[in-house]
Amino acid sequence: MAATRRLSHTVAVITINHPPVNALSSSVRHAIVKEFGEATKDPSVKAIVLAGANGKFSAGADIREFATSALKTVSLEDINATIEASRKPVVAAIEGVALGGGLELALACHFRVASAQSRVGLPEVLIGILPAAGGTQRLPRLIGVPAALDVIVRGRHVPATEALQIGIVDEVVQGNVVNAAIQLARTVIGTDLGKRRLSTNFVPSNPNMESFLDTTAEKAKKQFRGAQAPLACIEAVRASVQKPYQHGIEKEKQLFLSLWATGQPQAQQYAFFSERNVGKWTHPSGGRWDTIAPKPVRTAAVIGLGTMGRGIAISLARANIPVIALEQDASQLEFGKKAVNALLEREAEKLIKQGLTPAASLASVRFTLDFTELCDVDFVIEAVYENMELKKEIFRKLASVCKPDAFLCTNTSGLDIDEIASVTKHPHLVIGTHFFSPANIMRLLEVVRGHHTSLMTIATAMTLGKTLGKVAVLVGNCPLFVGNRLLGPYLEQANYLLEEGCNPEDVDRALEDFGFAMGPFRMMDLAGLDVGWRSRMEKGLTGNKVPEGTPARQRHGNRYSPVADMLCELGRFGQKAGKGWYQYEKPGGRFAQPDPWVKDFLQKYRDTHQIKPRPSNPELILERCLYALINEGFRVLEDGIASGPEDIDVIYNNGYGWPKHRGGPMYYASTVGVAKVLDVLDQYHKENPDVPSMKPAFLLKKLAAVGGPPIKEWRTQVGKLTNKL
Ligand code: CAA
Ligand code: NAI
């Protein structure tokens, strides 16, 4: 049964039961209508409690129904209107989550009691839509416009204690929430419910409200870069101010339909389900890790407390896993310890302010210089400098001091996992855990399987990723793995565009207008230009190692742009130097300003090499940079390094600032059409045969040849087509 009803003295308790998250599918909505109708009619029932089974109130509408006709049957807003109009008091007993339609249902109830661990919110904006069952109208009536916008536009999950402070719930309880709701229901039988019917109230307003809403919309335009849902949410809330409830409801409906027509909800909902599905697929090694029981990780160690090690140690401590942190010498250890403790203290203060108890304590991280202290840990993550010899030396030590069944992981950005594993006694227990910076904040984790990595090791690393609150994506072992590998051709094209006439800000603007959090040149300035320069030097691409007579445009027979190297030779390493592709207010400054010096430098470079500059063209910038990245994505699929297009999209959405409202690079390719991507790449490659990264991938050609099937069919197509490669 999608909903059940029982009687507790004079209170009917209706429990929604639709595992795993009590989504309000068509059958649930029908069941609520039936049970509520009968409870209303039953003269022995004096009040009603609405609750959710299995520790959750409800995660809202069933997102899978949006693309079907099921959504049209029994609207949630009609149910909400019936509940609100009830003459018998209705109390929502919120446990776990009340999100989206779940909270909208609770807002239609006359009272709300929440368990202390629960979270409430209207996160529809995160799946490209707006709360469309009265949420944008009832919430501002309850807590005022500014607080409602903060919750709705950011799609925040509000912890129960905060929900109580701002007035979303009436009571927060530590014990059994249904019992507390029944108790409250009994006390309000026969009382006046007038003000409790939110739709009948007016939204608190003031003469500055319109300009406040305008400013909020302007800020949202800048912050959300092309995403339409945040703006629609603001417009819907605007319609609640000094207008009858029904007016707002009509506006909600209209905005929902116009959002759907943009294609953004479909992209964001694809991204939502892709995140939940990564790792469920059979990967090219044949096995399915998710059918294997992971080993429990009770203790962990982190080697190296630099930029990455600190964040990793904090993530582990936050998940209540005691950590031993090891450094190479006393001063580095002290430095790392101070940084870790400061971050943990800051986090604890923030949580305490929100009325929450921090999971991680300073005591959960132990600091040491002694490898033998690692003899009992279950899971070790190495995060020392990116140097193969050093990493091998560390793994040799780990193999000799750790227990035989300890998992040994490396946080390398792209070194060969098999070579690292080769120095250990148990290569099947070695795996890559590629966190993103800052590791305590970024959600993405690439889990890199080596040739010998066992399914149990994969299962343990993937499960640990989830425990740390990360989106873990399993990838194969190749230079730079998936995310950084795709970045190569993208950055290459960005550099060529400078040679051909653009300035860094032109390229960044085009990609930021597309929705990227940061364009490629701002990103390189932030990461430090010297990182790539050093790696290019090692490959013999730059400086004195280039053979005499090599044309400026080529290295090893392929096109090469030396412009970034020339900047590095002048010490322009990016933000940390106060200058790079942009200029900054000081070394370490954060505000990138276009630099006339760079403009002049690029013009001189073009003059020297007799390049006739082309005017900047945003469409061309997008095609060149994005199709280069997408083409490499197809190669990654051909090579079996990612198991499907969704994996690549999840990596880009969560680790590289790709705009979620565009679904991810592979989803974007499917919306543009593989035939168009192929045409552009083909044309470019014919004109530039010395740029091998733009040679259309075999798989792209094959997909175009079979008519460019929808992305949900790519996975099977990839399997069929790659068998014939
Ligand atoms: N509809 C359909 N399926 C949903 C769902 C929803 N609203 N929410 C979660 N699920 C599914 C997931 O796809 C997943 O399915 P599988 O087991 O098949 O992979 C399963 O429920 C568990 O989800 P998670 O893996 O995400 O579990 P979690 O414990 O990590 O997180 C959660 C639980 C916080 C509820 C999270 O799933 C979530 O944020 N869900 C979306 C909430 C949301 O956006 N609600 C608004 C819906 S739209 C709406 O309500 C419109 C309206 O105005 C009426
Ligand atoms: P970092 O230079 O900030 O820190 C490295 C730390 O390792 C230093 O604190 C150093 O003292 C310590 N170390 C060196 N030798 C050691 C030894 N023998 N024993 C114990 N500790 C030792 O480097 P960062 O940036 O943290 O990178 C670490 C790893 O993470 C590298 O492999 C890097 O490629 C990878 N990575 C880096 C990212 C970044 O954005 N910085 C992102 C993802 C991965």
PDB file of N, CA and C and ligand atoms in Angstrom, residues 302-310 312 326-329 331-333 335-336 368-369 371 382-387 390-391 393-394 397 410-415 433-439 484 527 531, ligand 2:
ATOM      1  N   VAL A 302      46.729   9.117   6.120  1.00  0.00           N
ATOM      2  CA  VAL A 302      47.005   9.988   4.974  1.00  0.00           C
ATOM      3  C   VAL A 302      48.492  10.303   4.990  1.00  0.00           C
ATOM      4  N   ILE A 303      49.149  10.121   3.843  1.00  0.00           N
ATOM      5  CA  ILE A 303      50.592  10.405   3.757  1.00  0.00           C
ATOM      6  C   ILE A 303      50.765  11.708   2.994  1.00  0.00           C
ATOM      7  N   GLY A 304      51.346  12.708   3.660  1.00  0.00           N
ATOM      8  CA  GLY A 304      51.532  14.013   3.026  1.00  0.00           C
ATOM      9  C   GLY A 304      50.385  14.933   3.397  1.00  0.00           C
ATOM     10  N   LEU A 305      50.722  16.052   4.049  1.00  0.00           N
ATOM     11  CA  LEU A 305      49.660  16.967   4.506  1.00  0.00           C
ATOM     12  C   LEU A 305      49.726  18.294   3.763  1.00  0.00           C
ATOM     13  N   GLY A 306      49.927  18.207   2.449  1.00  0.00           N
ATOM     14  CA  GLY A 306      49.928  19.420   1.620  1.00  0.00           C
ATOM     15  C   GLY A 306      48.496  19.800   1.285  1.00  0.00           C
ATOM     16  N   THR A 307      48.341  20.504   0.168  1.00  0.00           N
ATOM     17  CA  THR A 307      47.016  20.975  -0.250  1.00  0.00           C
ATOM     18  C   THR A 307      45.978  19.856  -0.192  1.00  0.00           C
ATOM     19  N   MET A 308      46.314  18.696  -0.765  1.00  0.00           N
ATOM     20  CA  MET A 308      45.326  17.627  -0.887  1.00  0.00           C
ATOM     21  C   MET A 308      45.198  16.805   0.400  1.00  0.00           C
ATOM     22  N   GLY A 309      46.327  16.434   0.985  1.00  0.00           N
ATOM     23  CA  GLY A 309      46.310  15.570   2.173  1.00  0.00           C
ATOM     24  C   GLY A 309      45.477  16.167   3.301  1.00  0.00           C
ATOM     25  N   ARG A 310      45.587  17.480   3.471  1.00  0.00           N
ATOM     26  CA  ARG A 310      44.816  18.148   4.547  1.00  0.00           C
ATOM     27  C   ARG A 310      43.321  17.946   4.350  1.00  0.00           C
ATOM     28  N   ILE A 312      41.820  15.724   2.567  1.00  0.00           N
ATOM     29  CA  ILE A 312      41.426  14.306   2.649  1.00  0.00           C
ATOM     30  C   ILE A 312      41.317  13.895   4.120  1.00  0.00           C
ATOM     31  N   LEU A 326      50.635  11.470   8.271  1.00  0.00           N
ATOM     32  CA  LEU A 326      52.095  11.326   8.324  1.00  0.00           C
ATOM     33  C   LEU A 326      52.771  12.316   7.378  1.00  0.00           C
ATOM     34  N   GLU A 327      53.839  12.937   7.851  1.00  0.00           N
ATOM     35  CA  GLU A 327      54.607  13.874   7.010  1.00  0.00           C
ATOM     36  C   GLU A 327      56.072  13.470   6.963  1.00  0.00           C
ATOM     37  N   GLN A 328      56.841  14.195   6.108  1.00  0.00           N
ATOM     38  CA  GLN A 328      58.229  13.787   5.915  1.00  0.00           C
ATOM     39  C   GLN A 328      59.190  14.349   6.961  1.00  0.00           C
ATOM     40  N   ASP A 329      58.856  15.512   7.561  1.00  0.00           N
ATOM     41  CA  ASP A 329      59.736  16.031   8.612  1.00  0.00           C
ATOM     42  C   ASP A 329      58.923  16.874   9.607  1.00  0.00           C
ATOM     43  N   SER A 331      58.960  19.971  10.599  1.00  0.00           N
ATOM     44  CA  SER A 331      58.376  21.287  10.294  1.00  0.00           C
ATOM     45  C   SER A 331      57.148  21.139   9.384  1.00  0.00           C
ATOM     46  N   GLN A 332      57.219  20.231   8.397  1.00  0.00           N
ATOM     47  CA  GLN A 332      56.045  20.007   7.536  1.00  0.00           C
ATOM     48  C   GLN A 332      54.885  19.445   8.346  1.00  0.00           C
ATOM     49  N   LEU A 333      55.235  18.601   9.319  1.00  0.00           N
ATOM     50  CA  LEU A 333      54.178  17.997  10.146  1.00  0.00           C
ATOM     51  C   LEU A 333      53.465  19.077  10.956  1.00  0.00           C
ATOM     52  N   PHE A 335      53.325  22.265  10.308  1.00  0.00           N
ATOM     53  CA  PHE A 335      52.619  23.125   9.361  1.00  0.00           C
ATOM     54  C   PHE A 335      51.264  22.488   8.989  1.00  0.00           C
ATOM     55  N   GLY A 336      51.325  21.204   8.638  1.00  0.00           N
ATOM     56  CA  GLY A 336      50.111  20.473   8.245  1.00  0.00           C
ATOM     57  C   GLY A 336      49.136  20.366   9.403  1.00  0.00           C
ATOM     58  N   THR A 368      51.966  12.105  12.926  1.00  0.00           N
ATOM     59  CA  THR A 368      53.180  11.329  13.185  1.00  0.00           C
ATOM     60  C   THR A 368      54.207  11.467  12.064  1.00  0.00           C
ATOM     61  N   LEU A 369      55.461  11.085  12.402  1.00  0.00           N
ATOM     62  CA  LEU A 369      56.514  10.992  11.375  1.00  0.00           C
ATOM     63  C   LEU A 369      56.909   9.533  11.180  1.00  0.00           C
ATOM     64  N   PHE A 371      56.366   5.734  10.197  1.00  0.00           N
ATOM     65  CA  PHE A 371      55.581   4.823   9.349  1.00  0.00           C
ATOM     66  C   PHE A 371      55.059   3.609  10.121  1.00  0.00           C
ATOM     67  N   GLU A 382      47.795   7.958  -0.043  1.00  0.00           N
ATOM     68  CA  GLU A 382      49.048   8.687  -0.233  1.00  0.00           C
ATOM     69  C   GLU A 382      48.762   9.963  -1.018  1.00  0.00           C
ATOM     70  N   ALA A 383      49.296  11.102  -0.524  1.00  0.00           N
ATOM     71  CA  ALA A 383      49.094  12.396  -1.227  1.00  0.00           C
ATOM     72  C   ALA A 383      50.384  13.210  -1.189  1.00  0.00           C
ATOM     73  N   VAL A 384      51.504  12.563  -1.580  1.00  0.00           N
ATOM     74  CA  VAL A 384      52.778  13.301  -1.630  1.00  0.00           C
ATOM     75  C   VAL A 384      52.941  13.900  -3.029  1.00  0.00           C
ATOM     76  N   TYR A 385      54.090  14.555  -3.274  1.00  0.00           N
ATOM     77  CA  TYR A 385      54.288  15.229  -4.568  1.00  0.00           C
ATOM     78  C   TYR A 385      54.048  14.266  -5.735  1.00  0.00           C
ATOM     79  N   GLU A 386      53.678  14.855  -6.880  1.00  0.00           N
ATOM     80  CA  GLU A 386      53.388  14.048  -8.078  1.00  0.00           C
ATOM     81  C   GLU A 386      54.710  13.595  -8.717  1.00  0.00           C
ATOM     82  N   ASN A 387      55.297  12.577  -8.141  1.00  0.00           N
ATOM     83  CA  ASN A 387      56.583  12.105  -8.646  1.00  0.00           C
ATOM     84  C   ASN A 387      56.609  10.587  -8.509  1.00  0.00           C
ATOM     85  N   LEU A 390      59.109   8.933  -6.017  1.00  0.00           N
ATOM     86  CA  LEU A 390      58.740   9.183  -4.618  1.00  0.00           C
ATOM     87  C   LEU A 390      57.534   8.316  -4.235  1.00  0.00           C
ATOM     88  N   LYS A 391      56.551   8.250  -5.113  1.00  0.00           N
ATOM     89  CA  LYS A 391      55.338   7.473  -4.797  1.00  0.00           C
ATOM     90  C   LYS A 391      55.707   6.001  -4.629  1.00  0.00           C
ATOM     91  N   GLU A 393      58.566   4.801  -3.687  1.00  0.00           N
ATOM     92  CA  GLU A 393      59.300   4.651  -2.418  1.00  0.00           C
ATOM     93  C   GLU A 393      58.305   4.560  -1.248  1.00  0.00           C
ATOM     94  N   ILE A 394      57.268   5.424  -1.288  1.00  0.00           N
ATOM     95  CA  ILE A 394      56.254   5.411  -0.221  1.00  0.00           C
ATOM     96  C   ILE A 394      55.512   4.066  -0.224  1.00  0.00           C
ATOM     97  N   LYS A 397      57.442   1.275   1.329  1.00  0.00           N
ATOM     98  CA  LYS A 397      57.413   1.370   2.799  1.00  0.00           C
ATOM     99  C   LYS A 397      56.074   0.869   3.313  1.00  0.00           C
ATOM    100  N   THR A 410      46.421   5.791  -3.927  1.00  0.00           N
ATOM    101  CA  THR A 410      47.216   6.965  -4.296  1.00  0.00           C
ATOM    102  C   THR A 410      46.303   8.064  -4.824  1.00  0.00           C
ATOM    103  N   ASN A 411      46.630   9.294  -4.415  1.00  0.00           N
ATOM    104  CA  ASN A 411      45.841  10.442  -4.877  1.00  0.00           C
ATOM    105  C   ASN A 411      46.506  11.095  -6.097  1.00  0.00           C
ATOM    106  N   THR A 412      47.266  10.299  -6.843  1.00  0.00           N
ATOM    107  CA  THR A 412      47.931  10.887  -8.021  1.00  0.00           C
ATOM    108  C   THR A 412      46.917  11.534  -8.968  1.00  0.00           C
ATOM    109  N   SER A 413      47.350  12.594  -9.669  1.00  0.00           N
ATOM    110  CA  SER A 413      46.457  13.262 -10.632  1.00  0.00           C
ATOM    111  C   SER A 413      46.454  12.545 -11.962  1.00  0.00           C
ATOM    112  N   GLY A 414      47.417  11.622 -12.175  1.00  0.00           N
ATOM    113  CA  GLY A 414      47.406  10.982 -13.494  1.00  0.00           C
ATOM    114  C   GLY A 414      48.527   9.992 -13.727  1.00  0.00           C
ATOM    115  N   LEU A 415      49.290   9.637 -12.673  1.00  0.00           N
ATOM    116  CA  LEU A 415      50.376   8.663 -12.871  1.00  0.00           C
ATOM    117  C   LEU A 415      49.802   7.257 -12.975  1.00  0.00           C
ATOM    118  N   THR A 433      42.678   6.959  -5.715  1.00  0.00           N
ATOM    119  CA  THR A 433      41.552   7.751  -5.191  1.00  0.00           C
ATOM    120  C   THR A 433      41.899   9.210  -5.514  1.00  0.00           C
ATOM    121  N   HIS A 434      41.389   9.683  -6.631  1.00  0.00           N
ATOM    122  CA  HIS A 434      41.741  11.026  -7.121  1.00  0.00           C
ATOM    123  C   HIS A 434      40.708  12.030  -6.617  1.00  0.00           C
ATOM    124  N   PHE A 435      41.073  12.717  -5.512  1.00  0.00           N
ATOM    125  CA  PHE A 435      40.209  13.766  -4.965  1.00  0.00           C
ATOM    126  C   PHE A 435      40.448  15.051  -5.759  1.00  0.00           C
ATOM    127  N   PHE A 436      39.552  16.004  -5.592  1.00  0.00           N
ATOM    128  CA  PHE A 436      39.696  17.291  -6.263  1.00  0.00           C
ATOM    129  C   PHE A 436      39.874  18.373  -5.208  1.00  0.00           C
ATOM    130  N   SER A 437      40.537  19.442  -5.603  1.00  0.00           N
ATOM    131  CA  SER A 437      40.932  20.473  -4.642  1.00  0.00           C
ATOM    132  C   SER A 437      39.853  21.563  -4.512  1.00  0.00           C
ATOM    133  N   PRO A 438      39.499  22.004  -3.308  1.00  0.00           N
ATOM    134  CA  PRO A 438      39.894  21.518  -1.992  1.00  0.00           C
ATOM    135  C   PRO A 438      39.127  20.234  -1.638  1.00  0.00           C
ATOM    136  N   ALA A 439      39.886  19.227  -1.199  1.00  0.00           N
ATOM    137  CA  ALA A 439      39.312  17.878  -1.056  1.00  0.00           C
ATOM    138  C   ALA A 439      38.227  17.789   0.013  1.00  0.00           C
ATOM    139  N   ASN A 484      41.025  15.093 -16.220  1.00  0.00           N
ATOM    140  CA  ASN A 484      42.181  15.865 -16.681  1.00  0.00           C
ATOM    141  C   ASN A 484      42.550  15.529 -18.122  1.00  0.00           C
ATOM    142  N   ALA A 527      45.153  27.810 -10.795  1.00  0.00           N
ATOM    143  CA  ALA A 527      45.908  26.584 -10.514  1.00  0.00           C
ATOM    144  C   ALA A 527      47.414  26.845 -10.510  1.00  0.00           C
ATOM    145  N   VAL A 531      52.669  24.780 -13.143  1.00  0.00           N
ATOM    146  CA  VAL A 531      52.425  23.335 -13.020  1.00  0.00           C
ATOM    147  C   VAL A 531      52.511  22.686 -14.413  1.00  0.00           C
TER     148      VAL A 531
HETATM  149  P1  NAI B   2      51.664  19.528  -1.983  1.00  0.00           P
HETATM  150  O1  NAI B   2      52.995  19.902  -2.521  1.00  0.00           O
HETATM  151  O2  NAI B   2      50.763  20.610  -1.520  1.00  0.00           O
HETATM  152  O3  NAI B   2      51.852  18.504  -0.771  1.00  0.00           O
HETATM  153  C1  NAI B   2      52.623  17.357  -0.807  1.00  0.00           C
HETATM  154  C2  NAI B   2      52.972  17.012   0.633  1.00  0.00           C
HETATM  155  O4  NAI B   2      53.633  15.757   0.639  1.00  0.00           O
HETATM  156  C3  NAI B   2      53.919  18.028   1.287  1.00  0.00           C
HETATM  157  O5  NAI B   2      53.339  18.475   2.485  1.00  0.00           O
HETATM  158  C4  NAI B   2      55.170  17.216   1.537  1.00  0.00           C
HETATM  159  O6  NAI B   2      55.857  17.595   2.703  1.00  0.00           O
HETATM  160  C5  NAI B   2      54.620  15.809   1.652  1.00  0.00           C
HETATM  161  N1  NAI B   2      55.642  14.796   1.399  1.00  0.00           N
HETATM  162  C6  NAI B   2      56.588  14.789   0.428  1.00  0.00           C
HETATM  163  N2  NAI B   2      57.362  13.704   0.566  1.00  0.00           N
HETATM  164  C7  NAI B   2      56.895  13.004   1.624  1.00  0.00           C
HETATM  165  C8  NAI B   2      57.294  11.817   2.258  1.00  0.00           C
HETATM  166  N3  NAI B   2      58.328  11.129   1.824  1.00  0.00           N
HETATM  167  N4  NAI B   2      56.593  11.397   3.312  1.00  0.00           N
HETATM  168  C9  NAI B   2      55.545  12.095   3.783  1.00  0.00           C
HETATM  169  N5  NAI B   2      55.130  13.246   3.215  1.00  0.00           N
HETATM  170  C10 NAI B   2      55.799  13.702   2.153  1.00  0.00           C
HETATM  171  O7  NAI B   2      50.986  18.643  -3.090  1.00  0.00           O
HETATM  172  P2  NAI B   2      49.427  18.463  -3.392  1.00  0.00           P
HETATM  173  O8  NAI B   2      48.986  19.547  -4.275  1.00  0.00           O
HETATM  174  O9  NAI B   2      48.714  18.206  -2.118  1.00  0.00           O
HETATM  175  O10 NAI B   2      49.446  17.142  -4.274  1.00  0.00           O
HETATM  176  C11 NAI B   2      49.588  15.872  -3.699  1.00  0.00           C
HETATM  177  C12 NAI B   2      49.152  14.834  -4.704  1.00  0.00           C
HETATM  178  O11 NAI B   2      47.805  15.079  -5.054  1.00  0.00           O
HETATM  179  C13 NAI B   2      49.934  14.873  -6.011  1.00  0.00           C
HETATM  180  O12 NAI B   2      50.086  13.573  -6.493  1.00  0.00           O
HETATM  181  C14 NAI B   2      49.041  15.706  -6.923  1.00  0.00           C
HETATM  182  O13 NAI B   2      49.252  15.431  -8.294  1.00  0.00           O
HETATM  183  C15 NAI B   2      47.689  15.232  -6.469  1.00  0.00           C
HETATM  184  N6  NAI B   2      46.578  16.153  -6.725  1.00  0.00           N
HETATM  185  C16 NAI B   2      46.732  17.491  -6.552  1.00  0.00           C
HETATM  186  C17 NAI B   2      45.671  18.347  -6.782  1.00  0.00           C
HETATM  187  C18 NAI B   2      45.795  19.813  -6.533  1.00  0.00           C
HETATM  188  O14 NAI B   2      44.916  20.570  -7.001  1.00  0.00           O
HETATM  189  N7  NAI B   2      46.800  20.277  -5.818  1.00  0.00           N
HETATM  190  C19 NAI B   2      44.365  17.842  -7.258  1.00  0.00           C
HETATM  191  C20 NAI B   2      44.286  16.398  -7.312  1.00  0.00           C
HETATM  192  C21 NAI B   2      45.381  15.599  -7.090  1.00  0.00           C
END
